Short mmCIF file of N, CA and C in Angstrom, two decimals:
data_model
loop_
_atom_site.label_atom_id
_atom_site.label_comp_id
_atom_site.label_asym_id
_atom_site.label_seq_id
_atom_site.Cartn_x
_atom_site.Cartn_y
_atom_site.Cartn_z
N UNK I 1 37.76 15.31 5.10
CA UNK I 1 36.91 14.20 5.40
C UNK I 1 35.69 14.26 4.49
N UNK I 2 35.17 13.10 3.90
CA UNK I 2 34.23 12.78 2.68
C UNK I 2 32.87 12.35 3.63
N UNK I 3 31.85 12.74 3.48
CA UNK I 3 30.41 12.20 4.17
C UNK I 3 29.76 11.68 2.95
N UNK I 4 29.58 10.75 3.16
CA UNK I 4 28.52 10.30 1.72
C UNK I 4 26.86 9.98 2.62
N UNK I 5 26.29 10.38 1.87
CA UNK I 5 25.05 10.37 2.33
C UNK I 5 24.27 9.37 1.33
N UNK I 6 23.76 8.47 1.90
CA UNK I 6 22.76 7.55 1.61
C UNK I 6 21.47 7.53 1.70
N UNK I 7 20.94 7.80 0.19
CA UNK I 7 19.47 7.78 0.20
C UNK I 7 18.71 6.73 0.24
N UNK I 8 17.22 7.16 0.75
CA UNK I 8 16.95 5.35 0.38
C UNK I 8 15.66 5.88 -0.25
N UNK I 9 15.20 4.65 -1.05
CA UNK I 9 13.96 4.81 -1.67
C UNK I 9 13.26 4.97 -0.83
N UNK I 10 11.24 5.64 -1.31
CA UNK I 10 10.53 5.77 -0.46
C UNK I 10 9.71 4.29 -0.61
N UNK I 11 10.11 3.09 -1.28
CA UNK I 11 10.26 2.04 -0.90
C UNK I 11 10.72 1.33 -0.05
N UNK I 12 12.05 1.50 -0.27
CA UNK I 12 12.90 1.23 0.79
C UNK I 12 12.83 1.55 2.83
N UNK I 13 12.08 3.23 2.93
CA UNK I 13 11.66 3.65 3.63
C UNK I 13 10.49 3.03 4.05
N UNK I 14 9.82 2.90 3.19
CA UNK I 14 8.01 2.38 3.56
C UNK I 14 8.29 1.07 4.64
N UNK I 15 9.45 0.28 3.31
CA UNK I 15 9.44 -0.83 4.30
C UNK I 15 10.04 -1.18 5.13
N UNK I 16 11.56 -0.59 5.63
CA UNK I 16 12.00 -0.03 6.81
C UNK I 16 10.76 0.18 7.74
N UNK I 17 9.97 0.91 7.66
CA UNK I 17 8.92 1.40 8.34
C UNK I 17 7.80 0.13 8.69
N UNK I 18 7.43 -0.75 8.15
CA UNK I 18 6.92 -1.30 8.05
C UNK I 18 7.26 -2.50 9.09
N UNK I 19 8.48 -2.81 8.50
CA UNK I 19 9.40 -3.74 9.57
C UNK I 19 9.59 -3.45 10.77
N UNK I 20 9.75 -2.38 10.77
CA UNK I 20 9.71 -1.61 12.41
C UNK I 20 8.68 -1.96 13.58
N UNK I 21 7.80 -1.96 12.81
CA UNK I 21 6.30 -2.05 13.48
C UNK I 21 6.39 -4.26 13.87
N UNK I 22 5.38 -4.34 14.98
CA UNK I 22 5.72 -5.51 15.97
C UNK I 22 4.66 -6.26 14.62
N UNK I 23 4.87 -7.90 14.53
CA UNK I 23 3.83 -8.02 13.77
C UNK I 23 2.62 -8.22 14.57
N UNK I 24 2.77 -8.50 16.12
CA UNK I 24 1.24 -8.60 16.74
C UNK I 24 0.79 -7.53 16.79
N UNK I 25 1.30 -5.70 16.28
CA UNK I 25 0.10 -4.49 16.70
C UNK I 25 -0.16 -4.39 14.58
N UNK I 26 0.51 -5.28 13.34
CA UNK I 26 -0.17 -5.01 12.45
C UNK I 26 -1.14 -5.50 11.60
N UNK I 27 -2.43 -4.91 11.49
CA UNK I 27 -3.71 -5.75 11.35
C UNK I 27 -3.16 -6.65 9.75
N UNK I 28 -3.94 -7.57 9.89
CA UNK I 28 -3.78 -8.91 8.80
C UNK I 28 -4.72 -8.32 7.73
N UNK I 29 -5.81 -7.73 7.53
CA UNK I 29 -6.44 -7.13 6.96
C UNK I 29 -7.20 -5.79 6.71
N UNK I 30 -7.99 -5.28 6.10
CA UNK I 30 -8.34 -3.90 6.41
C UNK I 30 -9.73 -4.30 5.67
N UNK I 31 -10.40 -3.36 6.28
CA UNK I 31 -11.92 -2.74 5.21
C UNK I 31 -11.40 -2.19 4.29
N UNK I 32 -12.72 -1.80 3.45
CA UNK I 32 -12.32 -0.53 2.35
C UNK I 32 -11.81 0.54 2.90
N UNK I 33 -12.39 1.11 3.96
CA UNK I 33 -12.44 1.81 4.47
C UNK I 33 -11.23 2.70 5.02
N UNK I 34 -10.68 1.30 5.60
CA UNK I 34 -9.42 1.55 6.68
C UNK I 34 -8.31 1.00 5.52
N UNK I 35 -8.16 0.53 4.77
CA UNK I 35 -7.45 0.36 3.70
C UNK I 35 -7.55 1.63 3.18
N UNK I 36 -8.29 2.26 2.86
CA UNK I 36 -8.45 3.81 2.16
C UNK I 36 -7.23 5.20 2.92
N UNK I 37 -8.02 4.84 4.04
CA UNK I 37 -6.98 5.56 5.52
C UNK I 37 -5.72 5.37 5.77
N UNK I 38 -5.28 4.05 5.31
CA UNK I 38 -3.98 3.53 5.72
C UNK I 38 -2.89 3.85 4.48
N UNK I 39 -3.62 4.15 3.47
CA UNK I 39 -3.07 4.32 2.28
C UNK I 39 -3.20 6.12 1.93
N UNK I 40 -3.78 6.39 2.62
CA UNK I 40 -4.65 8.17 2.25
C UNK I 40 -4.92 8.34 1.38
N UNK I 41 -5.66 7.45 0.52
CA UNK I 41 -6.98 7.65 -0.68
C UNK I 41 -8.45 7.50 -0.37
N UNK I 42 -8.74 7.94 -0.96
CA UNK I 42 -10.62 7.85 -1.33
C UNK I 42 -11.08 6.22 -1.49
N UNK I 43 -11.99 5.81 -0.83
CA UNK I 43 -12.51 4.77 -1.08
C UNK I 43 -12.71 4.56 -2.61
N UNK I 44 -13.33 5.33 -3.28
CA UNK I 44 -13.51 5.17 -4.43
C UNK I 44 -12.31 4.38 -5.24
N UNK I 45 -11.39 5.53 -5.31
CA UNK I 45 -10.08 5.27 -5.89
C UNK I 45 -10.01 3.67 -5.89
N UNK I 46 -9.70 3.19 -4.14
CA UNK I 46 -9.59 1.73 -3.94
C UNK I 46 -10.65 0.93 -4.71
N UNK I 47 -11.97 1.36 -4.53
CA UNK I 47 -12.38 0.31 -5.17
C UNK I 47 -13.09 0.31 -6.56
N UNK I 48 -12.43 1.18 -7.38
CA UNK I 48 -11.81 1.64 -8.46
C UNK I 48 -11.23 0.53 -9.02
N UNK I 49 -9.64 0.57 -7.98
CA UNK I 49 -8.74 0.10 -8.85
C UNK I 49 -9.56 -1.71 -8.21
N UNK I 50 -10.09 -1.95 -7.32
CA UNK I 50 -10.72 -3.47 -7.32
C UNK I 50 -11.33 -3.84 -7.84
N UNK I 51 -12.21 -2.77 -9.02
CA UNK I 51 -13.48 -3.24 -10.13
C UNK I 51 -12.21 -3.40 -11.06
N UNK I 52 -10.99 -2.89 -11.45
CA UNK I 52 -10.01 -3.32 -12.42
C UNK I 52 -9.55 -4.39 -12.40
N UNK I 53 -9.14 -4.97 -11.37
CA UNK I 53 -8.68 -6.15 -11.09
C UNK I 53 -7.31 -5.96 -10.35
N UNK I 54 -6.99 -4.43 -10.32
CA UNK I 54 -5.69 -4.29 -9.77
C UNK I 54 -5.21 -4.33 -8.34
N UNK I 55 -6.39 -4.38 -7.25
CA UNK I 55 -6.33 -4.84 -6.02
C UNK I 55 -6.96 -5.77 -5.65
N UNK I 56 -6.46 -6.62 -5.10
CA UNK I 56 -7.38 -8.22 -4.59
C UNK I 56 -7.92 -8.03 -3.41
N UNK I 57 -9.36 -8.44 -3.78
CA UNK I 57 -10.04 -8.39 -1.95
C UNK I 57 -10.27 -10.08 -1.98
N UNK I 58 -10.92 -10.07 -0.17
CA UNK I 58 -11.42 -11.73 -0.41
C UNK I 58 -12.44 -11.16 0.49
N UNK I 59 -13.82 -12.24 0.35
CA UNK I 59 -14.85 -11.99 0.83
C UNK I 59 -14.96 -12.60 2.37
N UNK I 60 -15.59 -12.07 3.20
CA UNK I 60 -16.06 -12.45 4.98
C UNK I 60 -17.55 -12.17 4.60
N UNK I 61 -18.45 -13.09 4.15
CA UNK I 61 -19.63 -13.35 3.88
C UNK I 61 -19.72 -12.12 2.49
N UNK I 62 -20.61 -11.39 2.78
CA UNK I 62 -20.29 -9.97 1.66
C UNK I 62 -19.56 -8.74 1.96
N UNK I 63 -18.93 -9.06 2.91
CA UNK I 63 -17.95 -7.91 3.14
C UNK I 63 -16.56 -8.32 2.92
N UNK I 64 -16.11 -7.21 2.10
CA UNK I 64 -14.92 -6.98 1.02
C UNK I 64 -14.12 -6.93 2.29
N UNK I 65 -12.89 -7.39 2.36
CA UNK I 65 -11.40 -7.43 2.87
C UNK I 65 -10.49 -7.26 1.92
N UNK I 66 -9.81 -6.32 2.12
CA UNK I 66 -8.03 -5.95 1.83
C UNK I 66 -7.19 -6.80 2.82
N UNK I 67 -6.47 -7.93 2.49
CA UNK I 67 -5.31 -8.01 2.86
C UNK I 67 -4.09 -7.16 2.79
N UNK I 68 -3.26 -7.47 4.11
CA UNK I 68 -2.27 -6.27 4.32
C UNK I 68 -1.28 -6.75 3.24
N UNK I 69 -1.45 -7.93 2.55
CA UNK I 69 -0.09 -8.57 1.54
C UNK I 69 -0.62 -7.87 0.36
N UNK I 70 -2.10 -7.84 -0.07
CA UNK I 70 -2.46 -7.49 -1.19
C UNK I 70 -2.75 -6.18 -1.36
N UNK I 71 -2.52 -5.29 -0.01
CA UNK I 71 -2.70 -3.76 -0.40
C UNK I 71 -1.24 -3.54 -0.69
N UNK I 72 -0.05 -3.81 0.38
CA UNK I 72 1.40 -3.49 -0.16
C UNK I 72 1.72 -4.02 -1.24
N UNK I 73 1.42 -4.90 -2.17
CA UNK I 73 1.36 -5.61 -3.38
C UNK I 73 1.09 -4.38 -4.47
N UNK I 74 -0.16 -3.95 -3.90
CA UNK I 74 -0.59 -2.89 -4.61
C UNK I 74 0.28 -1.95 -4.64
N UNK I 75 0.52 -1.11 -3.63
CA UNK I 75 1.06 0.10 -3.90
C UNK I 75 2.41 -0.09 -4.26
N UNK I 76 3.28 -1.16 -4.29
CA UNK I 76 4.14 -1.70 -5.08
C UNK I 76 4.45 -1.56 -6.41
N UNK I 77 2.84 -2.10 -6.85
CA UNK I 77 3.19 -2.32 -8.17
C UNK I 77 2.18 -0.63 -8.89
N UNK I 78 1.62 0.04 -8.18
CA UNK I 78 1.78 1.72 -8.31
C UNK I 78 3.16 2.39 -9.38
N UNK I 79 2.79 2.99 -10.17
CA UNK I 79 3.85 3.79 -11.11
C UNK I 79 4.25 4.96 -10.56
N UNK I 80 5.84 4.43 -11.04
CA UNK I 80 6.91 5.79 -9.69
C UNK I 80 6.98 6.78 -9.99
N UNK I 81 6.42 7.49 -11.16
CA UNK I 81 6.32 9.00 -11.64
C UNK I 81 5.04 9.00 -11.84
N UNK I 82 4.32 10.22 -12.09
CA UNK I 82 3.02 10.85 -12.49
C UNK I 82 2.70 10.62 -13.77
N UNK I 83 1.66 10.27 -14.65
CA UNK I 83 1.27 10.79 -15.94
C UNK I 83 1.61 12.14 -16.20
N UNK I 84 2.25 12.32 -17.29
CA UNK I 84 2.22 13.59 -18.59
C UNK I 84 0.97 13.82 -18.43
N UNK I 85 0.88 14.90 -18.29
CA UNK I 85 -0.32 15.90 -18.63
C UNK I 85 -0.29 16.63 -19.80
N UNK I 86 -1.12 16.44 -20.37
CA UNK I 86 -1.92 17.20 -21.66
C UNK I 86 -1.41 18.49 -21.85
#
């Protein structure tokens, strides 16, 4: 007897995972903050890559919002191996 085992991306997984979840307990947006947390980076990093142009916020008077479309957007479009090191 043959078992084939099926991997799945940690794409594939994320969003398995993602889907799982009800959409009334997942927030529509995040702070920097909690966008930072939800992702497990440094604020910085995030708004880093938002002085680049590579994450989209929208403003609630002067406070920065992460949408939940435009942070998974993000880490989407994230590169699937590491930089070469020197």
């Amino acid at each position: 007897m043959s078992h084939h085992v099926t991997r799945m991306s940690t794409t594939d997984r994320a969003s398995e995972a993602w889907d799982s979840v009800s959409p009334c307990t997942r927030p529509l947006a995040y702070s920097i903050a909690d966008a930072a947390a939800a992702v497990g980076l440094g604020q910085t990093m995030l708004r880093d890559h938002i002085k680049l142009g590579l994450l989209e916020v929208r403003y609630v008077g002067s406070k920065p919002i992460v949408t939940a479309v435009a942070l998974e957007q993000w880490l989407l479009g994230l590169p699937t191996k590491a930089p070469k090191t020197a």
